[in-house]
Amino acid sequence: FSNPYSNYNINNHPLVKGADIINLHWTSGFLDIPSFFETNTKPIVWTLHDMYPYLGGFHYDIDLEHNPTFKLLEEYYKNIKIKALKNTKYAVVGNSKWNTQKATESEVFKNSKSFSTIYYPLLDLQFTPIKKSVAKNALNIPNNKFVIGFACENLSNPRKGYKQLLTSIDELPDKIKSNLILLSFGNISSNNSEFINLEIIQLGSIPNPKLQSIVYSAMDLFIIPSTAEAFGLTAMEAMACKTLVLGNNVGGIPEMIEDNKTGFLYDITLPNSFANNLVKVMEMDEEKRSVICENGFNHIQNQHNQSQIALQYKEIYQSLI
């Protein structure tokens, strides 16, 4: 939960003063929304990375459902944003069609000049596929083990679904669990894995994409179990390493994962949906698995081309100036 205020004042910064157009991205704790928009006269492009820009203080609407005592403050902060944007010339860019659609439904962005969806760019050679046997050997993982992968910035973030993932795995039959290893990376402030009878390798924070490529490549199946997700960056990174992805069918995740073609989707609300998909992948022959991994890799290369995305932004900039 973030408030719209900040101790920073960027209005007099030389880069802001000299700009013809300003592209906002992540603003929490950095941008003082009331004072910035009160004095700013330049056109704005606001790129959405979650739902915060068009909510009040929450970053996802499901968080209000879990914290109803924040309702009045949520509405108060949302009205601050509505008032701040009233006389601003701006366009909105969502990082998924799902996020863009949600933004169009919000009163905060009722005066936007346009709404567009531009996916995240994947920089050339930032993530590279590595032969699975080589990647597993590098991490001292036996090649006969089936490696389930998970990653996020903070494994303790309940929205990312790590605890639910552990619970789902723990419900699997022992004969399946005995062949599994759970490989994860990301910051972790509390260990939720104590209750589960499974071999778990937690690598902590890995900020280097080259090292992340080794870890993603060592995974036989990457799982993104988020309960809400505007895009799903880790799924894109895994697919760029030719690793099969199984994702919860929420938010922007289905825009990357076409079920049975570029990956697999499950429904967290349906009993056994996760388990059935996991077993299906484990029993799948290597040739079919390779085809889906290749489809996912090609999808990412085509949809997240940095040159193509730069031209999309250029077109929006020109439309505002």
PDB file of N, CA and C in Angstrom, residues 66-161:
ATOM      1  N   HIS A  66      -8.757  -8.171   0.811  1.00  0.00           N
ATOM      2  CA  HIS A  66      -8.150  -8.775   2.002  1.00  0.00           C
ATOM      3  C   HIS A  66      -7.952  -7.766   3.135  1.00  0.00           C
ATOM      4  N   ASN A  67      -8.085  -6.477   2.812  1.00  0.00           N
ATOM      5  CA  ASN A  67      -7.855  -5.421   3.809  1.00  0.00           C
ATOM      6  C   ASN A  67      -8.972  -4.376   3.738  1.00  0.00           C
ATOM      7  N   PRO A  68     -10.200  -4.752   4.055  1.00  0.00           N
ATOM      8  CA  PRO A  68     -11.342  -3.839   3.882  1.00  0.00           C
ATOM      9  C   PRO A  68     -11.288  -2.595   4.767  1.00  0.00           C
ATOM     10  N   THR A  69     -10.492  -2.633   5.841  1.00  0.00           N
ATOM     11  CA  THR A  69     -10.409  -1.455   6.712  1.00  0.00           C
ATOM     12  C   THR A  69      -9.720  -0.288   6.010  1.00  0.00           C
ATOM     13  N   PHE A  70      -9.059  -0.553   4.877  1.00  0.00           N
ATOM     14  CA  PHE A  70      -8.380   0.507   4.121  1.00  0.00           C
ATOM     15  C   PHE A  70      -9.309   1.182   3.116  1.00  0.00           C
ATOM     16  N   LYS A  71     -10.574   0.804   3.084  1.00  0.00           N
ATOM     17  CA  LYS A  71     -11.462   1.256   2.018  1.00  0.00           C
ATOM     18  C   LYS A  71     -11.562   2.782   1.930  1.00  0.00           C
ATOM     19  N   LEU A  72     -11.753   3.464   3.051  1.00  0.00           N
ATOM     20  CA  LEU A  72     -11.892   4.928   3.033  1.00  0.00           C
ATOM     21  C   LEU A  72     -10.610   5.604   2.565  1.00  0.00           C
ATOM     22  N   LEU A  73      -9.470   5.125   3.059  1.00  0.00           N
ATOM     23  CA  LEU A  73      -8.194   5.708   2.657  1.00  0.00           C
ATOM     24  C   LEU A  73      -7.911   5.422   1.187  1.00  0.00           C
ATOM     25  N   GLU A  74      -8.287   4.235   0.729  1.00  0.00           N
ATOM     26  CA  GLU A  74      -8.133   3.876  -0.686  1.00  0.00           C
ATOM     27  C   GLU A  74      -8.908   4.857  -1.573  1.00  0.00           C
ATOM     28  N   GLU A  75     -10.137   5.169  -1.210  1.00  0.00           N
ATOM     29  CA  GLU A  75     -10.955   6.103  -1.993  1.00  0.00           C
ATOM     30  C   GLU A  75     -10.397   7.524  -1.918  1.00  0.00           C
ATOM     31  N   TYR A  76      -9.892   7.887  -0.755  1.00  0.00           N
ATOM     32  CA  TYR A  76      -9.320   9.231  -0.567  1.00  0.00           C
ATOM     33  C   TYR A  76      -8.113   9.422  -1.486  1.00  0.00           C
ATOM     34  N   TYR A  77      -7.216   8.438  -1.514  1.00  0.00           N
ATOM     35  CA  TYR A  77      -6.031   8.522  -2.374  1.00  0.00           C
ATOM     36  C   TYR A  77      -6.410   8.481  -3.860  1.00  0.00           C
ATOM     37  N   LYS A  78      -7.426   7.701  -4.184  1.00  0.00           N
ATOM     38  CA  LYS A  78      -7.855   7.635  -5.580  1.00  0.00           C
ATOM     39  C   LYS A  78      -8.377   9.001  -6.042  1.00  0.00           C
ATOM     40  N   ASN A  79      -9.109   9.697  -5.184  1.00  0.00           N
ATOM     41  CA  ASN A  79      -9.623  11.033  -5.533  1.00  0.00           C
ATOM     42  C   ASN A  79      -8.498  12.044  -5.706  1.00  0.00           C
ATOM     43  N   ILE A  80      -7.411  11.867  -4.950  1.00  0.00           N
ATOM     44  CA  ILE A  80      -6.240  12.739  -5.131  1.00  0.00           C
ATOM     45  C   ILE A  80      -5.687  12.572  -6.541  1.00  0.00           C
ATOM     46  N   LYS A  81      -5.624  11.346  -7.016  1.00  0.00           N
ATOM     47  CA  LYS A  81      -5.111  11.087  -8.371  1.00  0.00           C
ATOM     48  C   LYS A  81      -6.054  11.630  -9.439  1.00  0.00           C
ATOM     49  N   ILE A  82      -7.353  11.466  -9.227  1.00  0.00           N
ATOM     50  CA  ILE A  82      -8.330  11.989 -10.191  1.00  0.00           C
ATOM     51  C   ILE A  82      -8.181  13.502 -10.332  1.00  0.00           C
ATOM     52  N   LYS A  83      -8.064  14.187  -9.206  1.00  0.00           N
ATOM     53  CA  LYS A  83      -7.920  15.645  -9.212  1.00  0.00           C
ATOM     54  C   LYS A  83      -6.598  16.063  -9.857  1.00  0.00           C
ATOM     55  N   ALA A  84      -5.521  15.333  -9.551  1.00  0.00           N
ATOM     56  CA  ALA A  84      -4.193  15.692 -10.071  1.00  0.00           C
ATOM     57  C   ALA A  84      -4.137  15.573 -11.586  1.00  0.00           C
ATOM     58  N   LEU A  85      -4.813  14.571 -12.156  1.00  0.00           N
ATOM     59  CA  LEU A  85      -4.729  14.316 -13.600  1.00  0.00           C
ATOM     60  C   LEU A  85      -5.753  15.104 -14.413  1.00  0.00           C
ATOM     61  N   LYS A  86      -6.582  15.871 -13.738  1.00  0.00           N
ATOM     62  CA  LYS A  86      -7.717  16.526 -14.384  1.00  0.00           C
ATOM     63  C   LYS A  86      -7.316  17.385 -15.575  1.00  0.00           C
ATOM     64  N   ASN A  87      -6.244  18.157 -15.434  1.00  0.00           N
ATOM     65  CA  ASN A  87      -5.859  19.094 -16.503  1.00  0.00           C
ATOM     66  C   ASN A  87      -4.560  18.692 -17.192  1.00  0.00           C
ATOM     67  N   THR A  88      -4.236  17.416 -17.157  1.00  0.00           N
ATOM     68  CA  THR A  88      -2.988  16.922 -17.744  1.00  0.00           C
ATOM     69  C   THR A  88      -3.256  16.239 -19.080  1.00  0.00           C
ATOM     70  N   LYS A  89      -2.355  16.468 -20.036  1.00  0.00           N
ATOM     71  CA  LYS A  89      -2.413  15.771 -21.318  1.00  0.00           C
ATOM     72  C   LYS A  89      -1.577  14.496 -21.182  1.00  0.00           C
ATOM     73  N   TYR A  90      -2.231  13.329 -21.272  1.00  0.00           N
ATOM     74  CA  TYR A  90      -1.488  12.105 -21.014  1.00  0.00           C
ATOM     75  C   TYR A  90      -2.066  10.927 -21.793  1.00  0.00           C
ATOM     76  N   ALA A  91      -1.227   9.902 -21.929  1.00  0.00           N
ATOM     77  CA  ALA A  91      -1.629   8.636 -22.535  1.00  0.00           C
ATOM     78  C   ALA A  91      -1.201   7.514 -21.603  1.00  0.00           C
ATOM     79  N   VAL A  92      -1.930   6.414 -21.648  1.00  0.00           N
ATOM     80  CA  VAL A  92      -1.684   5.283 -20.751  1.00  0.00           C
ATOM     81  C   VAL A  92      -1.213   4.083 -21.565  1.00  0.00           C
ATOM     82  N   VAL A  93      -0.157   3.429 -21.070  1.00  0.00           N
ATOM     83  CA  VAL A  93       0.372   2.218 -21.712  1.00  0.00           C
ATOM     84  C   VAL A  93       0.344   1.080 -20.700  1.00  0.00           C
ATOM     85  N   GLY A  94      -0.398   0.030 -21.000  1.00  0.00           N
ATOM     86  CA  GLY A  94      -0.434  -1.140 -20.136  1.00  0.00           C
ATOM     87  C   GLY A  94       0.623  -2.147 -20.537  1.00  0.00           C
ATOM     88  N   ASN A  95       1.119  -2.923 -19.566  1.00  0.00           N
ATOM     89  CA  ASN A  95       2.111  -3.953 -19.872  1.00  0.00           C
ATOM     90  C   ASN A  95       1.456  -5.276 -20.267  1.00  0.00           C
ATOM     91  N   SER A  96       0.112  -5.300 -20.286  1.00  0.00           N
ATOM     92  CA  SER A  96      -0.649  -6.433 -20.807  1.00  0.00           C
ATOM     93  C   SER A  96      -2.021  -5.913 -21.212  1.00  0.00           C
ATOM     94  N   LYS A  97      -2.692  -6.647 -22.066  1.00  0.00           N
ATOM     95  CA  LYS A  97      -4.042  -6.245 -22.476  1.00  0.00           C
ATOM     96  C   LYS A  97      -4.977  -6.249 -21.270  1.00  0.00           C
ATOM     97  N   TRP A  98      -4.746  -7.193 -20.373  1.00  0.00           N
ATOM     98  CA  TRP A  98      -5.558  -7.268 -19.151  1.00  0.00           C
ATOM     99  C   TRP A  98      -5.419  -5.988 -18.336  1.00  0.00           C
ATOM    100  N   ASN A  99      -4.191  -5.529 -18.132  1.00  0.00           N
ATOM    101  CA  ASN A  99      -3.938  -4.329 -17.339  1.00  0.00           C
ATOM    102  C   ASN A  99      -4.488  -3.084 -18.038  1.00  0.00           C
ATOM    103  N   THR A 100      -4.337  -3.035 -19.353  1.00  0.00           N
ATOM    104  CA  THR A 100      -4.869  -1.901 -20.118  1.00  0.00           C
ATOM    105  C   THR A 100      -6.387  -1.831 -19.997  1.00  0.00           C
ATOM    106  N   GLN A 101      -7.047  -2.972 -20.103  1.00  0.00           N
ATOM    107  CA  GLN A 101      -8.506  -3.001 -19.995  1.00  0.00           C
ATOM    108  C   GLN A 101      -8.961  -2.538 -18.624  1.00  0.00           C
ATOM    109  N   LYS A 102      -8.284  -3.000 -17.581  1.00  0.00           N
ATOM    110  CA  LYS A 102      -8.617  -2.564 -16.229  1.00  0.00           C
ATOM    111  C   LYS A 102      -8.445  -1.047 -16.092  1.00  0.00           C
ATOM    112  N   ALA A 103      -7.413  -0.498 -16.734  1.00  0.00           N
ATOM    113  CA  ALA A 103      -7.156   0.946 -16.659  1.00  0.00           C
ATOM    114  C   ALA A 103      -8.263   1.747 -17.340  1.00  0.00           C
ATOM    115  N   THR A 104      -8.776   1.221 -18.448  1.00  0.00           N
ATOM    116  CA  THR A 104      -9.843   1.940 -19.161  1.00  0.00           C
ATOM    117  C   THR A 104     -11.118   2.009 -18.325  1.00  0.00           C
ATOM    118  N   GLU A 105     -11.287   1.067 -17.408  1.00  0.00           N
ATOM    119  CA  GLU A 105     -12.486   1.012 -16.572  1.00  0.00           C
ATOM    120  C   GLU A 105     -12.382   1.906 -15.340  1.00  0.00           C
ATOM    121  N   SER A 106     -11.214   2.487 -15.115  1.00  0.00           N
ATOM    122  CA  SER A 106     -10.992   3.280 -13.906  1.00  0.00           C
ATOM    123  C   SER A 106     -11.338   4.749 -14.117  1.00  0.00           C
ATOM    124  N   GLU A 107     -11.948   5.342 -13.098  1.00  0.00           N
ATOM    125  CA  GLU A 107     -12.281   6.768 -13.145  1.00  0.00           C
ATOM    126  C   GLU A 107     -11.029   7.631 -13.122  1.00  0.00           C
ATOM    127  N   VAL A 108      -9.933   7.103 -12.571  1.00  0.00           N
ATOM    128  CA  VAL A 108      -8.687   7.879 -12.481  1.00  0.00           C
ATOM    129  C   VAL A 108      -8.206   8.300 -13.862  1.00  0.00           C
ATOM    130  N   PHE A 109      -8.330   7.397 -14.840  1.00  0.00           N
ATOM    131  CA  PHE A 109      -7.809   7.658 -16.184  1.00  0.00           C
ATOM    132  C   PHE A 109      -8.909   8.038 -17.181  1.00  0.00           C
ATOM    133  N   LYS A 110      -9.982   8.643 -16.703  1.00  0.00           N
ATOM    134  CA  LYS A 110     -11.118   8.941 -17.578  1.00  0.00           C
ATOM    135  C   LYS A 110     -10.785   9.978 -18.646  1.00  0.00           C
ATOM    136  N   ASN A 111      -9.716  10.781 -18.431  1.00  0.00           N
ATOM    137  CA  ASN A 111      -9.367  11.819 -19.401  1.00  0.00           C
ATOM    138  C   ASN A 111      -8.157  11.466 -20.257  1.00  0.00           C
ATOM    139  N   SER A 112      -7.753  10.200 -20.238  1.00  0.00           N
ATOM    140  CA  SER A 112      -6.588   9.796 -21.023  1.00  0.00           C
ATOM    141  C   SER A 112      -6.844   9.983 -22.518  1.00  0.00           C
ATOM    142  N   LYS A 113      -5.819  10.469 -23.233  1.00  0.00           N
ATOM    143  CA  LYS A 113      -5.930  10.668 -24.684  1.00  0.00           C
ATOM    144  C   LYS A 113      -5.982   9.337 -25.419  1.00  0.00           C
ATOM    145  N   SER A 114      -5.311   8.321 -24.860  1.00  0.00           N
ATOM    146  CA  SER A 114      -5.296   7.013 -25.514  1.00  0.00           C
ATOM    147  C   SER A 114      -4.902   5.937 -24.512  1.00  0.00           C
ATOM    148  N   PHE A 115      -5.253   4.698 -24.849  1.00  0.00           N
ATOM    149  CA  PHE A 115      -4.829   3.521 -24.092  1.00  0.00           C
ATOM    150  C   PHE A 115      -4.166   2.555 -25.068  1.00  0.00           C
ATOM    151  N   SER A 116      -2.993   2.096 -24.728  1.00  0.00           N
ATOM    152  CA  SER A 116      -2.269   1.159 -25.581  1.00  0.00           C
ATOM    153  C   SER A 116      -1.692   0.041 -24.728  1.00  0.00           C
ATOM    154  N   THR A 117      -1.405  -1.085 -25.367  1.00  0.00           N
ATOM    155  CA  THR A 117      -0.697  -2.176 -24.704  1.00  0.00           C
ATOM    156  C   THR A 117       0.644  -2.367 -25.393  1.00  0.00           C
ATOM    157  N   ILE A 118       1.705  -2.261 -24.632  1.00  0.00           N
ATOM    158  CA  ILE A 118       3.058  -2.512 -25.145  1.00  0.00           C
ATOM    159  C   ILE A 118       3.741  -3.468 -24.174  1.00  0.00           C
ATOM    160  N   TYR A 119       4.112  -4.620 -24.674  1.00  0.00           N
ATOM    161  CA  TYR A 119       4.730  -5.621 -23.806  1.00  0.00           C
ATOM    162  C   TYR A 119       6.165  -5.238 -23.452  1.00  0.00           C
ATOM    163  N   TYR A 120       6.670  -5.861 -22.401  1.00  0.00           N
ATOM    164  CA  TYR A 120       8.057  -5.613 -21.996  1.00  0.00           C
ATOM    165  C   TYR A 120       9.024  -6.084 -23.085  1.00  0.00           C
ATOM    166  N   PRO A 121      10.093  -5.335 -23.301  1.00  0.00           N
ATOM    167  CA  PRO A 121      11.096  -5.803 -24.263  1.00  0.00           C
ATOM    168  C   PRO A 121      12.033  -6.832 -23.637  1.00  0.00           C
ATOM    169  N   LEU A 122      12.451  -7.781 -24.449  1.00  0.00           N
ATOM    170  CA  LEU A 122      13.481  -8.728 -24.035  1.00  0.00           C
ATOM    171  C   LEU A 122      14.765  -8.333 -24.757  1.00  0.00           C
ATOM    172  N   LEU A 123      15.755  -7.900 -24.002  1.00  0.00           N
ATOM    173  CA  LEU A 123      17.001  -7.444 -24.614  1.00  0.00           C
ATOM    174  C   LEU A 123      17.721  -8.610 -25.269  1.00  0.00           C
ATOM    175  N   ASP A 124      18.348  -8.354 -26.409  1.00  0.00           N
ATOM    176  CA  ASP A 124      19.050  -9.392 -27.151  1.00  0.00           C
ATOM    177  C   ASP A 124      20.092 -10.085 -26.283  1.00  0.00           C
ATOM    178  N   LEU A 125      20.022 -11.419 -26.254  1.00  0.00           N
ATOM    179  CA  LEU A 125      20.997 -12.272 -25.557  1.00  0.00           C
ATOM    180  C   LEU A 125      21.028 -12.057 -24.043  1.00  0.00           C
ATOM    181  N   GLN A 126      20.034 -11.346 -23.494  1.00  0.00           N
ATOM    182  CA  GLN A 126      20.009 -11.150 -22.047  1.00  0.00           C
ATOM    183  C   GLN A 126      19.747 -12.475 -21.335  1.00  0.00           C
ATOM    184  N   PHE A 127      18.804 -13.259 -21.890  1.00  0.00           N
ATOM    185  CA  PHE A 127      18.539 -14.598 -21.383  1.00  0.00           C
ATOM    186  C   PHE A 127      18.772 -15.585 -22.515  1.00  0.00           C
ATOM    187  N   THR A 128      19.577 -16.593 -22.264  1.00  0.00           N
ATOM    188  CA  THR A 128      19.945 -17.536 -23.319  1.00  0.00           C
ATOM    189  C   THR A 128      19.716 -18.975 -22.850  1.00  0.00           C
ATOM    190  N   PRO A 129      19.147 -19.821 -23.725  1.00  0.00           N
ATOM    191  CA  PRO A 129      18.928 -21.225 -23.358  1.00  0.00           C
ATOM    192  C   PRO A 129      20.258 -21.969 -23.210  1.00  0.00           C
ATOM    193  N   ILE A 130      20.315 -22.838 -22.220  1.00  0.00           N
ATOM    194  CA  ILE A 130      21.483 -23.684 -21.981  1.00  0.00           C
ATOM    195  C   ILE A 130      20.987 -25.124 -21.905  1.00  0.00           C
ATOM    196  N   LYS A 131      21.739 -26.051 -22.444  1.00  0.00           N
ATOM    197  CA  LYS A 131      21.348 -27.453 -22.413  1.00  0.00           C
ATOM    198  C   LYS A 131      21.043 -27.883 -20.980  1.00  0.00           C
ATOM    199  N   LYS A 132      19.894 -28.538 -20.789  1.00  0.00           N
ATOM    200  CA  LYS A 132      19.422 -28.847 -19.439  1.00  0.00           C
ATOM    201  C   LYS A 132      20.422 -29.675 -18.646  1.00  0.00           C
ATOM    202  N   SER A 133      21.030 -30.658 -19.269  1.00  0.00           N
ATOM    203  CA  SER A 133      21.991 -31.503 -18.545  1.00  0.00           C
ATOM    204  C   SER A 133      23.179 -30.686 -18.066  1.00  0.00           C
ATOM    205  N   VAL A 134      23.606 -29.724 -18.883  1.00  0.00           N
ATOM    206  CA  VAL A 134      24.739 -28.856 -18.519  1.00  0.00           C
ATOM    207  C   VAL A 134      24.345 -27.938 -17.358  1.00  0.00           C
ATOM    208  N   ALA A 135      23.145 -27.351 -17.448  1.00  0.00           N
ATOM    209  CA  ALA A 135      22.676 -26.444 -16.393  1.00  0.00           C
ATOM    210  C   ALA A 135      22.488 -27.190 -15.071  1.00  0.00           C
ATOM    211  N   LYS A 136      21.923 -28.390 -15.137  1.00  0.00           N
ATOM    212  CA  LYS A 136      21.736 -29.180 -13.917  1.00  0.00           C
ATOM    213  C   LYS A 136      23.078 -29.555 -13.292  1.00  0.00           C
ATOM    214  N   ASN A 137      24.024 -29.962 -14.132  1.00  0.00           N
ATOM    215  CA  ASN A 137      25.348 -30.312 -13.615  1.00  0.00           C
ATOM    216  C   ASN A 137      26.013 -29.116 -12.942  1.00  0.00           C
ATOM    217  N   ALA A 138      25.788 -27.922 -13.508  1.00  0.00           N
ATOM    218  CA  ALA A 138      26.388 -26.712 -12.937  1.00  0.00           C
ATOM    219  C   ALA A 138      25.854 -26.441 -11.542  1.00  0.00           C
ATOM    220  N   LEU A 139      24.624 -26.872 -11.281  1.00  0.00           N
ATOM    221  CA  LEU A 139      23.996 -26.663  -9.969  1.00  0.00           C
ATOM    222  C   LEU A 139      24.028 -27.939  -9.119  1.00  0.00           C
ATOM    223  N   ASN A 140      24.766 -28.944  -9.614  1.00  0.00           N
ATOM    224  CA  ASN A 140      24.903 -30.213  -8.882  1.00  0.00           C
ATOM    225  C   ASN A 140      23.554 -30.890  -8.645  1.00  0.00           C
ATOM    226  N   ILE A 141      22.712 -30.860  -9.673  1.00  0.00           N
ATOM    227  CA  ILE A 141      21.397 -31.502  -9.611  1.00  0.00           C
ATOM    228  C   ILE A 141      21.429 -32.751 -10.491  1.00  0.00           C
ATOM    229  N   PRO A 142      21.025 -33.911  -9.985  1.00  0.00           N
ATOM    230  CA  PRO A 142      21.019 -35.141 -10.795  1.00  0.00           C
ATOM    231  C   PRO A 142      20.119 -34.994 -12.019  1.00  0.00           C
ATOM    232  N   ASN A 143      20.578 -35.512 -13.149  1.00  0.00           N
ATOM    233  CA  ASN A 143      19.818 -35.384 -14.392  1.00  0.00           C
ATOM    234  C   ASN A 143      18.529 -36.188 -14.379  1.00  0.00           C
ATOM    235  N   ASN A 144      18.417 -37.188 -13.504  1.00  0.00           N
ATOM    236  CA  ASN A 144      17.206 -38.002 -13.476  1.00  0.00           C
ATOM    237  C   ASN A 144      16.103 -37.400 -12.604  1.00  0.00           C
ATOM    238  N   LYS A 145      16.381 -36.257 -11.989  1.00  0.00           N
ATOM    239  CA  LYS A 145      15.381 -35.577 -11.174  1.00  0.00           C
ATOM    240  C   LYS A 145      14.580 -34.595 -12.036  1.00  0.00           C
ATOM    241  N   PHE A 146      13.265 -34.525 -11.768  1.00  0.00           N
ATOM    242  CA  PHE A 146      12.406 -33.557 -12.458  1.00  0.00           C
ATOM    243  C   PHE A 146      12.395 -32.276 -11.627  1.00  0.00           C
ATOM    244  N   VAL A 147      12.865 -31.179 -12.229  1.00  0.00           N
ATOM    245  CA  VAL A 147      13.067 -29.926 -11.489  1.00  0.00           C
ATOM    246  C   VAL A 147      11.914 -28.962 -11.755  1.00  0.00           C
ATOM    247  N   ILE A 148      11.188 -28.638 -10.679  1.00  0.00           N
ATOM    248  CA  ILE A 148      10.149 -27.602 -10.728  1.00  0.00           C
ATOM    249  C   ILE A 148      10.777 -26.274 -10.321  1.00  0.00           C
ATOM    250  N   GLY A 149      10.496 -25.223 -11.071  1.00  0.00           N
ATOM    251  CA  GLY A 149      11.112 -23.928 -10.795  1.00  0.00           C
ATOM    252  C   GLY A 149      10.122 -22.875 -10.342  1.00  0.00           C
ATOM    253  N   PHE A 150      10.615 -21.936  -9.569  1.00  0.00           N
ATOM    254  CA  PHE A 150       9.816 -20.793  -9.117  1.00  0.00           C
ATOM    255  C   PHE A 150      10.774 -19.641  -8.865  1.00  0.00           C
ATOM    256  N   ALA A 151      10.336 -18.427  -9.173  1.00  0.00           N
ATOM    257  CA  ALA A 151      11.171 -17.251  -8.913  1.00  0.00           C
ATOM    258  C   ALA A 151      10.304 -16.017  -8.801  1.00  0.00           C
ATOM    259  N   CYS A 152      10.687 -15.107  -7.937  1.00  0.00           N
ATOM    260  CA  CYS A 152      10.077 -13.780  -7.850  1.00  0.00           C
ATOM    261  C   CYS A 152      11.016 -12.919  -7.005  1.00  0.00           C
ATOM    262  N   GLU A 153      10.737 -11.620  -6.964  1.00  0.00           N
ATOM    263  CA  GLU A 153      11.619 -10.713  -6.218  1.00  0.00           C
ATOM    264  C   GLU A 153      11.668 -11.081  -4.741  1.00  0.00           C
ATOM    265  N   ASN A 154      10.495 -11.404  -4.176  1.00  0.00           N
ATOM    266  CA  ASN A 154      10.426 -11.759  -2.757  1.00  0.00           C
ATOM    267  C   ASN A 154       9.504 -12.959  -2.595  1.00  0.00           C
ATOM    268  N   LEU A 155      10.061 -14.092  -2.217  1.00  0.00           N
ATOM    269  CA  LEU A 155       9.291 -15.321  -2.108  1.00  0.00           C
ATOM    270  C   LEU A 155       8.222 -15.249  -1.026  1.00  0.00           C
ATOM    271  N   SER A 156       8.341 -14.260  -0.129  1.00  0.00           N
ATOM    272  CA  SER A 156       7.376 -14.123   0.961  1.00  0.00           C
ATOM    273  C   SER A 156       6.150 -13.298   0.575  1.00  0.00           C
ATOM    274  N   ASN A 157       6.147 -12.728  -0.628  1.00  0.00           N
ATOM    275  CA  ASN A 157       4.995 -11.958  -1.099  1.00  0.00           C
ATOM    276  C   ASN A 157       3.825 -12.912  -1.348  1.00  0.00           C
ATOM    277  N   PRO A 158       2.742 -12.826  -0.558  1.00  0.00           N
ATOM    278  CA  PRO A 158       1.655 -13.806  -0.692  1.00  0.00           C
ATOM    279  C   PRO A 158       1.011 -13.822  -2.066  1.00  0.00           C
ATOM    280  N   ARG A 159       1.001 -12.679  -2.765  1.00  0.00           N
ATOM    281  CA  ARG A 159       0.383 -12.622  -4.092  1.00  0.00           C
ATOM    282  C   ARG A 159       1.117 -13.490  -5.111  1.00  0.00           C
ATOM    283  N   LYS A 160       2.395 -13.751  -4.883  1.00  0.00           N
ATOM    284  CA  LYS A 160       3.189 -14.537  -5.829  1.00  0.00           C
ATOM    285  C   LYS A 160       2.909 -16.037  -5.728  1.00  0.00           C
ATOM    286  N   GLY A 161       2.265 -16.454  -4.638  1.00  0.00           N
ATOM    287  CA  GLY A 161       1.751 -17.814  -4.573  1.00  0.00           C
ATOM    288  C   GLY A 161       2.729 -18.906  -4.197  1.00  0.00           C
TER     289      GLY A 161
END
